[in-house]
Amino acid sequence: LETLVIDEGFGTLDALGRERMVEAITSVQDDFKRIIVITHLDELKDRFPATIEVTKTPAGSRWGIR
């Protein structure tokens, strides 16, 4: 597989579980061309090398790369 998608895979985890999940993702990163992690948890934003942030505005959703 070239792409791994994790959609809201952190929401039910405690801090230790989130840390282990990030470690697991990091350990398999060389097995995939890209890994897409979708989350609403702000504390995870800086844990990955590239971020696409989607923001809801009155004019509709906007996205930007951080």
CSV table of N, CA and C in Angstrom, one decimal:
chain,number,residue,atom,x,y,z
A,1,LEU,N,0.8,-1.2,0.0
A,1,LEU,CA,0.0,0.0,0.0
A,1,LEU,C,0.9,1.2,0.0
A,2,GLU,N,0.4,2.3,-0.7
A,2,GLU,CA,1.2,3.5,-0.7
A,2,GLU,C,0.7,4.5,0.3
A,3,THR,N,-0.5,4.4,0.7
A,3,THR,CA,-1.1,5.5,1.6
A,3,THR,C,-1.7,4.8,2.8
A,4,LEU,N,-1.4,5.3,4.0
A,4,LEU,CA,-2.1,4.9,5.2
A,4,LEU,C,-2.9,6.2,5.7
A,5,VAL,N,-4.2,6.0,5.9
A,5,VAL,CA,-5.1,7.0,6.4
A,5,VAL,C,-5.6,6.7,7.8
A,6,ILE,N,-5.4,7.6,8.7
A,6,ILE,CA,-5.9,7.4,10.1
A,6,ILE,C,-6.8,8.5,10.4
A,7,ASP,N,-8.1,8.3,10.4
A,7,ASP,CA,-9.1,9.3,10.6
A,7,ASP,C,-9.6,9.3,12.0
A,8,GLU,N,-9.3,10.3,12.8
A,8,GLU,CA,-9.7,10.4,14.1
A,8,GLU,C,-9.4,9.2,15.0
A,9,GLY,N,-8.2,8.7,14.8
A,9,GLY,CA,-7.7,7.6,15.5
A,9,GLY,C,-7.2,7.8,16.9
A,10,PHE,N,-7.2,9.1,17.4
A,10,PHE,CA,-6.6,9.5,18.6
A,10,PHE,C,-7.7,9.9,19.7
A,11,GLY,N,-8.9,10.1,19.3
A,11,GLY,CA,-9.9,10.7,20.1
A,11,GLY,C,-10.2,10.0,21.4
A,12,THR,N,-10.2,8.7,21.4
A,12,THR,CA,-10.5,7.9,22.6
A,12,THR,C,-9.3,7.5,23.4
A,13,LEU,N,-8.1,7.9,23.0
A,13,LEU,CA,-6.9,7.5,23.7
A,13,LEU,C,-6.5,8.6,24.8
A,14,ASP,N,-5.9,8.1,25.9
A,14,ASP,CA,-5.4,9.0,26.9
A,14,ASP,C,-4.0,9.4,26.4
A,15,ALA,N,-3.3,10.2,27.1
A,15,ALA,CA,-2.0,10.8,26.7
A,15,ALA,C,-1.0,9.7,26.4
A,16,LEU,N,-0.9,8.7,27.2
A,16,LEU,CA,0.0,7.6,26.9
A,16,LEU,C,-0.3,6.9,25.6
A,17,GLY,N,-1.6,6.6,25.4
A,17,GLY,CA,-2.1,6.0,24.2
A,17,GLY,C,-1.8,6.8,23.0
A,18,ARG,N,-2.0,8.1,23.1
A,18,ARG,CA,-1.7,9.0,21.9
A,18,ARG,C,-0.2,9.0,21.6
A,19,GLU,N,0.6,9.0,22.7
A,19,GLU,CA,2.1,8.9,22.4
A,19,GLU,C,2.5,7.6,21.8
A,20,ARG,N,1.9,6.5,22.2
A,20,ARG,CA,2.2,5.2,21.6
A,20,ARG,C,1.7,5.1,20.2
A,21,MET,N,0.6,5.8,19.9
A,21,MET,CA,0.1,5.8,18.5
A,21,MET,C,1.0,6.6,17.6
A,22,VAL,N,1.5,7.7,18.1
A,22,VAL,CA,2.4,8.5,17.3
A,22,VAL,C,3.7,7.7,17.0
A,23,GLU,N,4.2,7.0,18.1
A,23,GLU,CA,5.4,6.1,17.9
A,23,GLU,C,5.1,5.0,16.9
A,24,ALA,N,3.9,4.4,16.9
A,24,ALA,CA,3.6,3.4,16.0
A,24,ALA,C,3.6,3.9,14.5
A,25,ILE,N,3.0,5.1,14.4
A,25,ILE,CA,3.0,5.7,13.0
A,25,ILE,C,4.4,6.0,12.5
A,26,THR,N,5.2,6.5,13.4
A,26,THR,CA,6.6,6.8,13.1
A,26,THR,C,7.3,5.6,12.7
A,27,SER,N,7.1,4.5,13.4
A,27,SER,CA,7.8,3.2,13.1
A,27,SER,C,7.5,2.6,11.8
A,28,VAL,N,6.3,3.0,11.2
A,28,VAL,CA,5.9,2.4,9.9
A,28,VAL,C,6.0,3.4,8.8
A,29,GLN,N,6.5,4.6,9.0
A,29,GLN,CA,6.5,5.6,8.0
A,29,GLN,C,7.3,5.3,6.8
A,30,ASP,N,8.3,4.5,6.9
A,30,ASP,CA,9.1,4.1,5.7
A,30,ASP,C,8.4,3.0,4.8
A,31,ASP,N,7.3,2.5,5.3
A,31,ASP,CA,6.6,1.5,4.6
A,31,ASP,C,5.5,2.1,3.7
A,32,PHE,N,5.3,3.4,3.7
A,32,PHE,CA,4.3,4.1,3.0
A,32,PHE,C,4.9,5.3,2.3
A,33,LYS,N,4.3,5.7,1.1
A,33,LYS,CA,4.6,6.9,0.4
A,33,LYS,C,4.1,8.1,1.2
A,34,ARG,N,2.9,7.9,1.8
A,34,ARG,CA,2.4,9.0,2.6
A,34,ARG,C,1.5,8.5,3.7
A,35,ILE,N,1.4,9.2,4.8
A,35,ILE,CA,0.6,8.8,5.9
A,35,ILE,C,-0.3,10.1,6.2
A,36,ILE,N,-1.6,9.9,6.1
A,36,ILE,CA,-2.5,11.0,6.4
A,36,ILE,C,-3.2,10.8,7.7
A,37,VAL,N,-3.0,11.7,8.6
A,37,VAL,CA,-3.6,11.6,10.0
A,37,VAL,C,-4.6,12.8,10.1
A,38,ILE,N,-5.9,12.4,10.3
A,38,ILE,CA,-6.9,13.4,10.5
A,38,ILE,C,-7.3,13.5,11.9
A,39,THR,N,-7.2,14.6,12.5
A,39,THR,CA,-7.5,14.8,14.0
A,39,THR,C,-7.9,16.2,14.3
A,40,HIS,N,-8.7,16.3,15.3
A,40,HIS,CA,-9.1,17.7,15.9
A,40,HIS,C,-8.2,18.0,17.1
A,41,LEU,N,-7.3,17.2,17.5
A,41,LEU,CA,-6.5,17.4,18.7
A,41,LEU,C,-5.3,18.3,18.4
A,42,ASP,N,-5.4,19.5,19.0
A,42,ASP,CA,-4.3,20.5,18.7
A,42,ASP,C,-3.0,20.1,19.1
A,43,GLU,N,-2.9,19.3,20.2
A,43,GLU,CA,-1.6,18.9,20.7
A,43,GLU,C,-0.8,18.0,19.8
A,44,LEU,N,-1.5,17.5,18.7
A,44,LEU,CA,-0.8,16.6,17.8
A,44,LEU,C,-0.3,17.3,16.5
A,45,LYS,N,-0.6,18.6,16.4
A,45,LYS,CA,-0.2,19.4,15.2
A,45,LYS,C,1.3,19.4,14.9
A,46,ASP,N,2.0,19.5,16.0
A,46,ASP,CA,3.5,19.6,15.8
A,46,ASP,C,4.2,18.3,15.8
A,47,ARG,N,3.5,17.2,15.9
A,47,ARG,CA,4.1,15.9,16.0
A,47,ARG,C,4.4,15.3,14.6
A,48,PHE,N,3.9,15.9,13.6
A,48,PHE,CA,4.1,15.4,12.2
A,48,PHE,C,4.8,16.5,11.4
A,49,PRO,N,5.6,16.1,10.4
A,49,PRO,CA,6.4,17.0,9.6
A,49,PRO,C,5.6,18.0,8.7
A,50,ALA,N,4.5,17.7,8.3
A,50,ALA,CA,3.7,18.6,7.4
A,50,ALA,C,2.2,18.5,7.9
A,51,THR,N,1.6,19.7,7.9
A,51,THR,CA,0.2,19.8,8.3
A,51,THR,C,-0.6,20.6,7.4
A,52,ILE,N,-1.8,20.1,7.0
A,52,ILE,CA,-2.8,20.8,6.3
A,52,ILE,C,-3.9,21.1,7.3
A,53,GLU,N,-4.1,22.4,7.6
A,53,GLU,CA,-5.1,22.8,8.6
A,53,GLU,C,-6.3,23.3,7.9
A,54,VAL,N,-7.5,22.8,8.2
A,54,VAL,CA,-8.8,23.2,7.7
A,54,VAL,C,-9.5,24.0,8.7
A,55,THR,N,-9.9,25.2,8.4
A,55,THR,CA,-10.6,26.1,9.3
A,55,THR,C,-12.0,26.4,8.7
A,56,LYS,N,-13.0,26.3,9.6
A,56,LYS,CA,-14.3,26.7,9.2
A,56,LYS,C,-14.5,28.2,9.3
A,57,THR,N,-15.0,28.8,8.3
A,57,THR,CA,-15.3,30.3,8.3
A,57,THR,C,-16.7,30.5,7.9
A,58,PRO,N,-17.3,31.7,8.1
A,58,PRO,CA,-18.6,32.0,7.6
A,58,PRO,C,-18.7,31.8,6.1
A,59,ALA,N,-17.6,32.0,5.4
A,59,ALA,CA,-17.6,31.9,3.9
A,59,ALA,C,-17.4,30.5,3.4
A,60,GLY,N,-17.2,29.5,4.4
A,60,GLY,CA,-16.9,28.2,4.0
A,60,GLY,C,-15.6,27.7,4.6
A,61,SER,N,-15.2,26.5,4.4
A,61,SER,CA,-14.0,26.0,4.9
A,61,SER,C,-12.8,26.4,4.1
A,62,ARG,N,-11.7,26.7,4.8
A,62,ARG,CA,-10.5,27.2,4.2
A,62,ARG,C,-9.4,26.2,4.6
A,63,TRP,N,-8.4,26.0,3.8
A,63,TRP,CA,-7.2,25.2,4.2
A,63,TRP,C,-5.9,25.9,3.9
A,64,GLY,N,-4.9,25.5,4.7
A,64,GLY,CA,-3.6,26.1,4.5
A,64,GLY,C,-2.6,25.1,5.0
A,65,ILE,N,-1.4,25.2,4.5
A,65,ILE,CA,-0.3,24.3,4.9
A,65,ILE,C,0.6,25.0,5.9
A,66,ARG,N,0.8,24.3,7.0
A,66,ARG,CA,1.7,24.8,8.1
A,66,ARG,C,3.0,24.1,8.1
